[in-house]
CSV table of C-alpha atoms and ligand atoms in Angstrom, one decimal:
chain,number,residue,atom,x,y,z
B,219,ARG,CA,65.2,212.3,227.8
B,220,ALA,CA,68.5,213.7,226.7
B,221,LEU,CA,68.9,212.0,223.4
B,222,ARG,CA,72.3,213.5,223.0
B,223,ASP,CA,73.8,213.3,226.4
B,224,PRO,CA,77.1,215.2,226.3
B,225,HIS,CA,78.5,212.9,229.0
B,226,ARG,CA,78.0,209.7,227.0
B,227,PRO,CA,81.4,208.3,226.0
B,228,ARG,CA,82.1,207.6,222.4
B,229,PHE,CA,85.1,205.3,222.4
B,230,HIS,CA,84.3,203.4,225.6
B,231,PHE,CA,81.7,200.7,225.3
B,232,THR,CA,78.3,201.6,226.8
B,233,SER,CA,75.0,199.7,226.5
B,234,PRO,CA,72.5,200.7,223.9
B,235,GLY,CA,70.4,202.1,226.7
B,236,GLY,CA,69.4,201.3,230.2
B,237,TRP,CA,71.8,200.0,232.9
B,238,LEU,CA,75.2,198.4,232.6
B,239,ASN,CA,77.5,197.1,235.3
B,240,ASP,CA,80.1,194.3,235.4
B,241,PRO,CA,81.9,192.7,232.4
B,242,ASN,CA,81.0,189.0,232.2
B,243,GLY,CA,82.0,186.0,230.1
B,244,LEU,CA,85.0,187.8,228.8
B,245,SER,CA,86.7,185.6,226.1
B,246,GLN,CA,88.0,185.3,222.7
B,247,TRP,CA,86.3,182.5,220.7
B,248,ASP,CA,87.3,181.6,217.2
B,249,GLY,CA,89.2,184.9,217.0
B,250,VAL,CA,86.3,187.0,218.0
B,251,TYR,CA,86.3,188.9,221.4
B,252,HIS,CA,83.1,188.5,223.4
B,253,LEU,CA,82.1,191.0,226.0
B,254,PHE,CA,78.9,190.1,228.0
B,255,TYR,CA,77.8,192.5,230.7
B,256,GLN,CA,75.3,193.0,233.5
B,257,TYR,CA,72.4,194.7,231.8
B,258,ASN,CA,69.0,196.1,232.5
B,259,PRO,CA,67.6,197.0,229.0
B,260,LEU,CA,64.4,198.5,230.5
B,261,ALA,CA,65.8,201.3,232.7
B,262,PRO,CA,69.0,202.9,233.9
B,263,ALA,CA,68.6,201.2,237.3
B,264,HIS,CA,70.0,198.0,238.8
B,265,HIS,CA,67.0,195.7,238.6
B,266,ARG,CA,66.3,192.3,237.1
B,267,ILE,CA,69.7,192.0,235.5
B,268,HIS,CA,70.1,190.4,232.0
B,269,TRP,CA,73.3,189.6,230.2
B,270,GLY,CA,74.0,192.0,227.4
B,271,HIS,CA,76.4,190.9,224.7
B,272,ALA,CA,78.7,192.6,222.2
B,273,THR,CA,81.4,191.3,219.9
B,274,SER,CA,84.6,192.7,218.4
B,275,THR,CA,87.5,191.6,216.2
B,276,ASP,CA,89.8,194.5,217.3
B,277,LEU,CA,88.7,195.3,220.9
B,278,VAL,CA,87.8,198.8,219.7
B,279,HIS,CA,84.7,198.6,217.5
B,280,TRP,CA,81.8,196.6,219.1
B,281,THR,CA,78.7,195.1,217.5
B,282,ASP,CA,75.6,194.6,219.7
B,283,GLU,CA,74.4,191.0,219.8
B,284,PRO,CA,71.0,189.7,221.0
B,285,VAL,CA,70.6,189.8,224.8
B,286,ALA,CA,72.2,186.5,225.9
B,287,LEU,CA,70.4,185.8,229.2
B,288,VAL,CA,67.0,187.0,230.4
B,289,PRO,CA,65.8,186.3,233.9
B,290,GLY,CA,63.3,183.4,234.0
B,291,THR,CA,59.6,184.0,234.6
B,292,ASP,CA,60.1,181.4,237.3
B,293,GLY,CA,63.0,179.4,238.6
B,294,PRO,CA,66.4,180.0,240.1
B,295,ASP,CA,67.2,183.2,238.1
B,296,ARG,CA,63.8,184.9,238.1
B,297,ASP,CA,65.2,188.0,239.9
B,298,GLY,CA,68.3,188.3,237.8
B,299,CYS,CA,71.2,186.7,235.9
B,300,TRP,CA,74.2,188.0,237.9
B,301,SER,CA,77.9,187.9,237.1
B,302,GLY,CA,79.8,184.9,235.7
B,303,VAL,CA,82.1,183.5,233.0
B,304,LEU,CA,82.2,181.7,229.7
B,305,VAL,CA,84.0,178.4,229.4
B,306,ASP,CA,84.6,175.9,226.6
B,307,ASP,CA,83.0,172.6,227.6
B,308,GLY,CA,84.4,170.3,224.9
B,309,GLY,CA,83.6,172.8,222.2
B,310,VAL,CA,80.3,173.9,223.7
B,311,PRO,CA,80.3,177.5,224.9
B,312,THR,CA,78.9,177.4,228.4
B,313,LEU,CA,78.1,180.2,230.8
B,314,VAL,CA,78.4,179.9,234.5
B,315,TYR,CA,76.5,182.6,236.3
B,316,SER,CA,74.7,183.5,239.5
B,317,GLY,CA,71.0,183.0,239.3
B,318,ARG,CA,69.2,185.2,241.7
B,319,HIS,CA,65.8,184.5,243.3
B,320,GLY,CA,64.7,186.5,246.4
B,321,GLU,CA,67.9,186.9,248.5
B,322,HIS,CA,69.5,183.8,247.1
B,323,GLU,CA,72.2,183.7,244.5
B,324,LEU,CA,73.3,180.3,243.2
B,325,PRO,CA,75.5,179.0,240.3
B,326,CYS,CA,73.6,178.2,237.1
B,327,LEU,CA,74.7,177.1,233.6
B,328,ALA,CA,73.6,177.9,230.1
B,329,ARG,CA,74.8,176.3,226.8
B,330,GLY,CA,75.3,178.4,223.8
B,331,SER,CA,74.8,178.0,220.0
B,332,ALA,CA,78.0,177.7,218.0
B,333,ASP,CA,77.9,181.5,217.3
B,334,LEU,CA,77.4,182.3,221.0
B,335,LYS,CA,74.2,184.2,220.2
B,336,TYR,CA,71.6,182.0,221.7
B,337,TRP,CA,71.7,180.4,225.1
B,338,THR,CA,69.8,177.5,226.7
B,339,LYS,CA,69.6,177.3,230.4
B,340,ASP,CA,70.4,173.9,232.0
B,341,ARG,CA,67.4,172.1,233.5
B,342,ALA,CA,69.5,171.1,236.5
B,343,ASN,CA,70.0,174.8,237.6
B,344,PRO,CA,71.1,175.7,240.1
B,345,VAL,CA,74.1,173.4,239.9
B,346,ILE,CA,75.1,174.1,243.4
B,347,THR,CA,72.0,174.2,245.5
B,348,ALA,CA,73.3,175.9,248.7
B,349,PRO,CA,76.4,177.6,250.0
B,350,PRO,CA,78.8,175.5,252.0
B,351,GLU,CA,77.1,174.0,255.1
B,352,GLY,CA,77.9,175.2,258.5
B,353,VAL,CA,79.6,178.4,257.4
B,354,ASP,CA,78.0,181.7,258.3
B,355,ILE,CA,78.4,183.6,255.0
B,356,THR,CA,77.8,187.2,254.1
B,357,ALA,CA,76.9,186.5,250.4
B,358,PHE,CA,77.7,183.9,247.8
B,359,ARG,CA,78.0,184.8,244.1
B,360,ASP,CA,80.2,185.4,241.0
B,361,HIS,CA,82.4,182.8,239.4
B,362,CYS,CA,85.9,182.0,238.2
B,363,VAL,CA,86.0,178.7,236.4
B,364,TRP,CA,88.9,176.9,234.8
B,365,ARG,CA,90.1,173.5,233.7
B,366,GLU,CA,93.1,172.0,235.4
B,367,GLY,CA,95.4,169.0,235.3
B,368,SER,CA,96.4,166.7,232.4
B,369,GLY,CA,95.6,163.3,230.9
B,370,GLU,CA,93.1,161.4,233.0
B,371,ASP,CA,93.4,163.9,235.8
B,372,VAL,CA,91.5,166.8,234.3
B,373,VAL,CA,89.0,168.6,236.5
B,374,TRP,CA,87.0,171.8,236.4
B,375,ARG,CA,87.7,174.1,239.3
B,376,GLN,CA,85.5,177.0,240.4
B,377,LEU,CA,85.8,179.9,242.8
B,378,VAL,CA,82.7,181.5,244.2
B,379,GLY,CA,83.0,185.0,245.8
B,380,SER,CA,81.8,185.1,249.4
B,381,GLY,CA,82.6,186.2,252.9
B,382,ILE,CA,82.7,184.5,256.3
B,383,ARG,CA,80.9,186.5,258.9
B,384,GLY,CA,83.3,187.7,261.6
B,385,ALA,CA,86.3,186.8,259.5
B,386,GLY,CA,86.3,188.4,256.1
B,387,GLY,CA,85.9,188.1,252.3
B,388,THR,CA,86.5,184.6,250.9
B,389,ALA,CA,86.9,182.7,247.7
B,390,PHE,CA,85.3,179.3,248.0
B,391,LEU,CA,86.9,176.5,245.9
B,392,TYR,CA,84.8,173.8,244.2
B,393,GLU,CA,85.7,170.9,241.9
B,394,SER,CA,83.7,169.1,239.2
B,395,ASP,CA,84.1,166.5,236.4
B,396,ASP,CA,81.3,167.8,234.2
B,397,LEU,CA,80.4,171.4,235.4
B,398,ARG,CA,77.1,170.0,236.8
B,399,THR,CA,78.0,168.2,239.9
B,400,TRP,CA,80.3,170.1,242.2
B,401,ARG,CA,82.3,169.0,245.3
B,402,TYR,CA,83.1,171.7,247.9
B,403,VAL,CA,86.8,171.8,248.5
B,404,GLY,CA,87.1,174.6,251.0
B,405,PRO,CA,88.0,178.3,251.3
B,406,LEU,CA,90.9,179.1,248.9
B,407,LEU,CA,91.7,182.2,250.8
B,408,THR,CA,90.0,184.3,253.5
B,409,GLY,CA,90.7,188.0,254.2
B,410,ASP,CA,90.6,189.8,257.5
B,411,ALA,CA,87.8,192.3,257.7
B,412,SER,CA,89.0,193.5,261.1
B,413,GLN,CA,92.2,194.8,259.6
B,414,ASN,CA,91.4,198.2,258.3
B,415,ARG,CA,94.8,199.8,258.0
B,416,GLY,CA,93.5,202.4,255.6
B,417,GLU,CA,90.1,202.8,253.9
B,418,LEU,CA,91.8,202.4,250.6
B,419,ASP,CA,92.9,198.8,250.8
B,420,TRP,CA,90.3,197.4,253.2
B,421,THR,CA,89.4,193.9,252.0
B,422,GLY,CA,85.7,194.1,253.0
B,423,THR,CA,83.3,191.6,254.3
B,424,MET,CA,82.6,190.0,250.9
B,425,TRP,CA,84.7,189.5,247.8
B,426,GLU,CA,82.8,190.1,244.6
B,427,CYS,CA,83.9,188.9,241.2
B,428,VAL,CA,87.0,186.9,242.1
B,429,ASP,CA,89.3,186.3,239.2
B,430,LEU,CA,92.4,184.1,239.5
B,431,PHE,CA,95.1,184.0,236.8
B,432,ARG,CA,98.8,183.3,236.4
B,433,LEU,CA,101.3,185.8,234.9
B,434,GLY,CA,104.9,185.1,234.1
B,435,GLU,CA,107.7,185.7,231.7
B,436,ASP,CA,107.6,182.1,230.7
B,437,GLY,CA,104.1,182.0,229.1
B,438,GLU,CA,101.8,181.5,232.1
B,439,ALA,CA,103.3,178.1,233.2
B,440,SER,CA,105.6,179.4,235.9
B,441,GLY,CA,105.2,182.8,237.4
B,442,THR,CA,103.1,184.7,239.8
B,443,ASP,CA,99.5,184.0,240.7
B,444,VAL,CA,97.1,186.9,240.9
B,445,LEU,CA,93.8,186.8,242.8
B,446,VAL,CA,91.6,189.8,241.9
B,447,PHE,CA,88.5,190.7,243.9
B,448,SER,CA,86.2,193.7,244.6
B,449,ALA,CA,85.8,194.5,248.2
B,450,TRP,CA,82.2,194.8,249.2
B,451,ASP,CA,80.4,195.4,252.5
B,452,GLU,CA,76.7,195.7,253.3
B,453,GLY,CA,75.6,196.8,249.9
B,454,THR,CA,78.5,199.2,249.4
B,455,THR,CA,81.0,198.6,246.5
B,456,HIS,CA,84.4,199.7,247.9
B,457,HIS,CA,87.2,199.0,245.5
B,458,PRO,CA,89.1,196.4,243.5
B,459,LEU,CA,92.2,194.8,245.0
B,460,TYR,CA,94.5,191.9,244.2
B,461,TRP,CA,96.7,189.5,246.0
B,462,THR,CA,99.8,188.3,244.4
B,463,GLY,CA,101.0,184.9,245.6
B,464,ARG,CA,101.1,181.2,244.8
B,465,TYR,CA,98.1,179.0,244.0
B,466,GLU,CA,99.0,175.4,244.7
B,467,GLY,CA,96.8,172.4,245.6
B,468,ASP,CA,93.8,173.8,247.3
B,469,THR,CA,95.2,177.0,248.7
B,470,PHE,CA,96.5,180.4,247.7
B,471,THR,CA,99.5,181.6,249.7
B,472,PRO,CA,99.5,185.4,249.4
B,473,THR,CA,102.7,187.5,249.3
B,474,ALA,CA,101.2,190.9,249.0
B,475,LEU,CA,97.9,192.9,248.8
B,476,HIS,CA,97.7,195.7,246.2
B,477,ARG,CA,95.2,198.3,245.0
B,478,LEU,CA,94.1,197.5,241.5
B,479,ASP,CA,93.0,201.0,240.4
B,480,TYR,CA,93.3,204.2,242.4
B,481,GLY,CA,89.9,205.3,241.2
B,482,GLY,CA,88.4,202.8,243.7
B,483,ARG,CA,84.8,202.1,242.8
B,484,TYR,CA,85.2,203.8,239.4
B,485,PHE,CA,86.9,200.6,238.2
B,486,TYR,CA,84.9,197.9,239.8
B,487,ALA,CA,84.2,194.2,239.4
B,488,PRO,CA,87.0,193.6,236.7
B,489,GLN,CA,87.2,190.4,234.8
B,490,SER,CA,90.0,189.2,232.6
B,491,THR,CA,90.8,186.7,229.9
B,492,ARG,CA,93.9,185.4,228.0
B,493,ASP,CA,93.7,186.2,224.4
B,494,ASP,CA,95.2,184.4,221.3
B,495,LEU,CA,98.2,186.7,221.5
B,496,GLY,CA,98.9,185.4,225.0
B,497,ARG,CA,97.9,188.7,226.6
B,498,ARG,CA,95.9,189.1,229.8
B,499,ILE,CA,93.1,191.5,228.9
B,500,MET,CA,91.0,193.1,231.6
B,501,PHE,CA,87.9,195.1,231.6
B,502,GLY,CA,86.2,196.8,234.6
B,503,TRP,CA,82.9,198.7,235.2
B,504,LEU,CA,83.1,202.5,235.5
B,505,GLN,CA,80.3,203.4,237.8
B,506,GLU,CA,78.5,206.7,237.6
B,507,GLY,CA,79.3,209.6,239.9
B,508,ARG,CA,76.0,211.5,239.3
B,509,THR,CA,72.6,211.0,240.9
B,510,ASP,CA,70.0,208.3,240.1
B,511,GLU,CA,67.8,211.1,238.8
B,512,ALA,CA,70.5,212.3,236.4
B,513,ASN,CA,70.9,208.7,235.2
B,514,ALA,CA,67.2,208.3,234.7
B,515,GLN,CA,67.1,211.5,232.7
B,516,ALA,CA,70.0,210.4,230.6
B,517,GLY,CA,68.4,207.1,229.8
B,518,TRP,CA,71.6,205.1,230.1
B,519,CYS,CA,74.3,204.5,232.7
B,520,GLY,CA,77.5,202.6,233.3
B,521,VAL,CA,80.6,202.6,231.2
B,522,MET,CA,82.9,199.6,230.3
B,523,SER,CA,86.6,200.5,230.8
B,524,LEU,CA,88.9,200.4,227.8
B,525,PRO,CA,90.5,197.0,227.5
B,526,ARG,CA,93.7,196.8,229.4
B,527,ALA,CA,96.7,194.6,228.9
B,528,VAL,CA,98.0,193.5,232.3
B,529,THR,CA,101.6,192.4,233.0
B,530,LEU,CA,103.9,192.1,236.0
B,531,ASP,CA,106.8,194.4,236.9
B,532,ALA,CA,110.0,193.2,238.6
B,533,ASN,CA,108.5,193.9,242.1
B,534,GLY,CA,105.4,191.8,241.5
B,535,ASN,CA,103.0,194.7,240.9
B,536,LEU,CA,100.6,194.7,238.0
B,537,ILE,CA,101.4,197.1,235.2
B,538,GLN,CA,98.3,198.1,233.3
B,539,ALA,CA,98.1,199.7,229.9
B,540,PRO,CA,95.3,200.3,227.4
B,541,VAL,CA,95.7,197.8,224.5
B,542,PRO,CA,97.6,199.2,221.5
B,543,GLU,CA,94.6,198.5,219.2
B,544,LEU,CA,93.1,201.8,220.5
B,545,GLY,CA,95.6,203.5,218.2
B,546,LEU,CA,93.1,202.7,215.4
B,547,LEU,CA,91.0,205.6,216.7
B,548,ARG,CA,93.8,208.2,216.8
B,549,LYS,CA,93.7,211.1,214.4
B,550,ASP,CA,95.0,214.7,214.3
B,551,HIS,CA,98.3,214.1,216.1
B,552,LEU,CA,99.6,217.1,218.0
B,553,GLN,CA,103.0,217.5,219.7
B,554,VAL,CA,104.2,220.0,222.3
B,555,ALA,CA,107.9,220.9,222.2
B,556,ALA,CA,110.1,219.2,224.8
B,557,GLY,CA,111.9,221.2,227.4
B,558,PRO,CA,111.8,222.4,231.0
B,559,LEU,CA,108.3,223.3,232.4
B,560,THR,CA,109.0,226.7,233.8
B,561,SER,CA,105.5,227.9,234.6
B,562,PRO,CA,103.0,226.7,237.1
B,563,TYR,CA,100.4,226.6,234.4
B,564,THR,CA,100.2,227.1,230.6
B,565,GLN,CA,97.1,226.5,228.4
B,566,LEU,CA,97.9,224.4,225.4
B,567,HIS,CA,95.8,226.2,222.8
B,568,ARG,CA,96.3,223.6,220.1
B,569,VAL,CA,95.4,220.7,222.2
B,570,ARG,CA,91.7,220.8,223.1
B,571,GLY,CA,88.9,218.3,223.3
B,572,ASP,CA,86.6,215.9,225.1
B,573,GLN,CA,87.8,212.8,223.1
B,574,LEU,CA,91.6,212.8,223.6
B,575,ASP,CA,94.5,210.4,224.1
B,576,ILE,CA,97.5,212.0,225.6
B,577,GLU,CA,101.0,210.4,226.1
B,578,THR,CA,103.6,212.3,227.9
B,579,THR,CA,107.0,211.6,229.6
B,580,LEU,CA,108.0,213.9,232.5
B,581,ARG,CA,111.2,213.9,234.5
B,582,LEU,CA,110.7,215.2,238.1
B,583,ALA,CA,113.5,216.3,240.4
B,584,PRO,CA,113.0,215.5,244.1
B,585,GLY,CA,110.3,217.6,245.6
B,586,ALA,CA,108.8,218.6,242.2
B,587,THR,CA,105.2,218.4,241.0
B,588,ALA,CA,103.8,218.3,237.5
B,589,ARG,CA,100.2,218.8,236.5
B,590,LEU,CA,98.1,218.2,233.5
B,591,VAL,CA,94.8,220.0,233.4
B,592,VAL,CA,91.9,218.6,231.3
B,593,ARG,CA,88.3,219.5,230.6
B,594,GLU,CA,88.9,223.1,231.5
B,595,THR,CA,86.4,225.9,230.6
B,596,PRO,CA,87.9,229.1,229.2
B,597,ASP,CA,87.3,230.9,232.5
B,598,GLY,CA,88.9,228.0,234.5
B,599,ALA,CA,85.7,227.7,236.6
B,600,GLU,CA,85.6,224.0,235.7
B,601,ARG,CA,88.8,222.0,235.4
B,602,THR,CA,90.2,218.6,236.4
B,603,VAL,CA,93.8,218.2,237.4
B,604,VAL,CA,96.0,215.1,237.0
B,605,GLU,CA,99.0,215.6,239.3
B,606,VAL,CA,102.2,213.6,239.7
B,607,SER,CA,104.7,214.5,242.4
B,608,ARG,CA,108.0,213.2,243.7
B,609,ALA,CA,108.9,213.2,247.4
B,610,HIS,CA,111.8,215.2,248.6
B,611,ASP,CA,113.8,212.1,249.5
B,612,GLY,CA,114.0,209.1,247.3
B,613,THR,CA,112.1,207.4,244.5
B,614,VAL,CA,108.5,207.5,245.7
B,615,GLY,CA,105.8,209.6,244.3
B,616,THR,CA,102.1,210.2,244.2
B,617,LEU,CA,99.5,210.2,241.5
B,618,ARG,CA,96.6,212.5,242.3
B,619,LEU,CA,93.4,213.4,240.6
B,620,HIS,CA,91.8,216.7,241.7
B,621,ARG,CA,88.1,216.8,240.8
B,622,GLU,CA,87.1,219.5,243.3
B,623,ASN,CA,86.5,221.9,240.4
B,624,SER,CA,85.6,219.3,237.8
B,625,SER,CA,81.9,220.3,237.9
B,626,LEU,CA,79.9,223.2,239.3
B,627,ASP,CA,77.0,220.8,239.8
B,628,PRO,CA,77.0,220.2,243.6
B,629,THR,CA,75.2,216.8,243.2
B,630,VAL,CA,78.0,215.0,241.3
B,631,ASP,CA,80.9,213.3,243.1
B,632,THR,CA,84.1,215.4,243.0
B,633,GLU,CA,86.1,213.6,245.7
B,634,PRO,CA,89.8,213.6,244.9
B,635,ARG,CA,91.6,210.3,244.3
B,636,TYR,CA,95.3,209.4,244.8
B,637,GLY,CA,97.8,206.5,245.1
B,638,GLY,CA,101.4,205.7,245.2
B,639,LEU,CA,103.5,206.2,242.1
B,640,PRO,CA,106.8,204.2,241.7
B,641,LEU,CA,109.6,206.3,240.3
B,642,GLY,CA,113.0,205.3,239.2
B,643,ASP,CA,116.1,207.1,240.3
B,644,ASP,CA,115.7,209.4,237.5
B,645,GLY,CA,112.2,210.6,238.5
B,646,ARG,CA,110.7,209.5,235.1
B,647,VAL,CA,106.9,209.4,234.8
B,648,ASP,CA,105.2,207.9,231.7
B,649,LEU,CA,101.8,209.4,231.8
B,650,ARG,CA,98.9,208.4,229.6
B,651,VAL,CA,95.5,210.1,229.9
B,652,LEU,CA,92.4,209.1,228.0
B,653,ILE,CA,89.5,211.5,228.0
B,654,ASP,CA,86.1,210.4,226.7
B,655,HIS,CA,83.4,212.8,227.8
B,656,SER,CA,82.6,211.7,231.3
B,657,ALA,CA,85.1,208.8,231.3
B,658,LEU,CA,88.7,209.4,232.4
B,659,GLU,CA,91.4,206.8,232.5
B,660,VAL,CA,94.9,207.8,233.7
B,661,PHE,CA,98.0,205.5,233.7
B,662,ALA,CA,101.1,206.7,235.4
B,663,ASN,CA,104.1,204.3,235.2
B,664,GLY,CA,101.5,201.5,234.7
B,665,ARG,CA,99.4,202.5,237.7
B,666,PRO,CA,95.8,203.3,236.8
B,667,LEU,CA,93.4,205.8,238.2
B,668,THR,CA,89.9,205.8,236.7
B,669,ALA,CA,87.1,208.3,237.3
B,670,ARG,CA,84.1,210.1,236.0
B,671,LEU,CA,83.7,213.9,235.3
B,672,TYR,CA,80.5,215.8,234.6
B,673,PRO,CA,81.3,219.5,233.8
B,674,THR,CA,78.1,221.6,233.7
B,675,ARG,CA,79.4,223.4,230.5
B,676,PRO,CA,80.6,220.2,228.7
B,677,ASP,CA,80.8,221.9,225.3
B,678,GLU,CA,83.2,224.5,226.7
B,679,ALA,CA,85.2,222.2,229.0
B,680,VAL,CA,87.7,221.2,226.3
B,681,GLY,CA,90.8,223.0,227.5
B,682,VAL,CA,94.1,221.3,228.2
B,683,GLY,CA,97.1,222.7,230.0
B,684,ILE,CA,100.4,221.7,231.7
B,685,GLY,CA,102.5,223.2,234.5
B,686,ALA,CA,105.0,222.4,237.2
B,687,ASP,CA,106.3,223.5,240.6
B,688,GLY,CA,110.0,222.7,241.0
B,689,ASP,CA,112.3,221.2,238.5
B,690,VAL,CA,110.3,219.3,235.9
B,691,THR,CA,111.3,218.5,232.3
B,692,LEU,CA,108.8,217.6,229.6
B,693,GLU,CA,110.5,214.9,227.6
B,694,ARG,CA,107.7,214.4,225.2
B,695,PHE,CA,104.0,215.3,224.8
B,696,ASP,CA,101.9,213.7,222.1
B,697,ALA,CA,98.1,214.1,221.8
B,698,TRP,CA,95.5,212.7,219.5
B,699,GLN,CA,91.9,213.4,218.9
B,700,MET,CA,90.0,210.1,219.2
B,701,ALA,CA,87.4,209.1,216.7
B,702,SER,CA,84.1,207.7,217.9
B,703,ALA,CA,84.1,203.8,218.0
B,704,PHE,CA,80.4,203.9,216.9
B,705,PRO,CA,79.6,204.6,213.2
B,706,ASP,CA,77.5,207.7,213.7
B,707,GLY,CA,79.5,209.4,216.4
B,708,PRO,CA,77.4,209.4,219.5
B,709,ARG,CA,76.1,206.1,220.5
B,710,PRO,CA,72.3,206.3,219.8
B,711,LEU,CA,69.9,205.5,222.6
B,712,TRP,CA,67.4,202.9,221.8
B,713,PRO,CA,64.5,202.5,221.1
E,1003,LIG,C1,79.4,193.4,241.3
E,1003,LIG,C2,78.1,192.7,241.5
E,1003,LIG,C3,78.3,191.2,241.5
E,1003,LIG,C4,77.0,190.7,241.0
E,1003,LIG,C5,76.6,191.7,240.0
E,1003,LIG,C6,75.1,192.0,240.1
E,1003,LIG,O1,79.2,194.8,240.9
E,1003,LIG,O2,77.4,193.1,242.6
E,1003,LIG,O3,78.7,190.7,242.7
E,1003,LIG,O4,77.1,189.4,240.5
E,1003,LIG,O5,77.3,192.9,240.3
E,1003,LIG,O6,74.7,192.8,239.0
């Protein structure tokens, strides 16, 4: 076992060892942030999933807590405690999750101790004993639960992720007075799996991890409703998408469908919560891009994204940005002088590293391209390129990640990634790039692109460079080395 795996991130949350997938039960309780996650402590493989648990007061430094949910020796969750949420049931922390037994996944409850460390499963589990009758479904799991109404008319509402065979992904809506007895209301929204305009925004045959929330200028009372889901089909995790629209009564009326992260499956199954500062905070799961054998060797796999604050722009698109608290880890500030970028490529000898936070503002003339190279070996044999370009006509652009040369290891995924980049009339791009060993998160004008990189010479792949074709001005370039979020540097593997 590689006890010091050079690909293990140091300021992204990872599990102490074994397997990690979706964020679960995301919440702030008495001022403390709680991050639960899909976890197999026994091996880096997706099998008999537990709920891991970590807490933080600043969203940056995390403390491991006891494993929250363990699959039963018998009963509805004997094959795994799958994704779900944490709700406040009159002061009692309560988890709603998918209990798995055989091929069945059904909603279950667990009540927590006041410190949220110890959980007791409800005797009545599963609290919904079967998917809706008479509907041919593709799957039925994952939960979004909230309290709605006022005065006497307060009810719990729940969405369960699903899909209707022959139609498409679906969020089923349920209602309850006590979280224990649920009435089926109907499908809140169903996608269209036959519509496959482009691979990149196909809505799939099943929606995993549905998450519904309202965003608006005026608190969250008025505003736009956002329905996030991860498109899934026949065992394949495709990508996260979101609908914007209006949730009213028992339906969601969509206005537009958007890609949530241009990294596709590298930012999967996100979940969000509203924190005490009124922010919508989102985490997603960064899947691995190396083989199962490589994961087994490493002894760990799966990375939690950095926490993102999510807001809306004037056109109804989500704007995503890492929370400002990450600044706590910044050290060794370096700047590059502003001015026109006249060369196709220049190495920045002072900016180097595999734990970096880079913020730059670029101005692109029509037809111009700017690139930021990261994780480059001195001979350039391994390098990863973040590229932003502006079309010849108008205000549209493209954000691209070239990973073709990110690794000489032929077994790791090096597929490029790309997506649309909104540009103002002035061609301005605010680019933020966070590098944390194998984890890479890019934000260009609020559009994220998340991916993984596994250079074969990780200790040498620390070079950074910039360059341009066409008329590009560098308006600012700031970089910081990032400290480890774990006390001893690398996150130790247990036991
Ligand atoms: C999404 C997902 C969920 C499920 C969980 C199982 O990645 O497949 O639908 O609840 O992971 O670990």
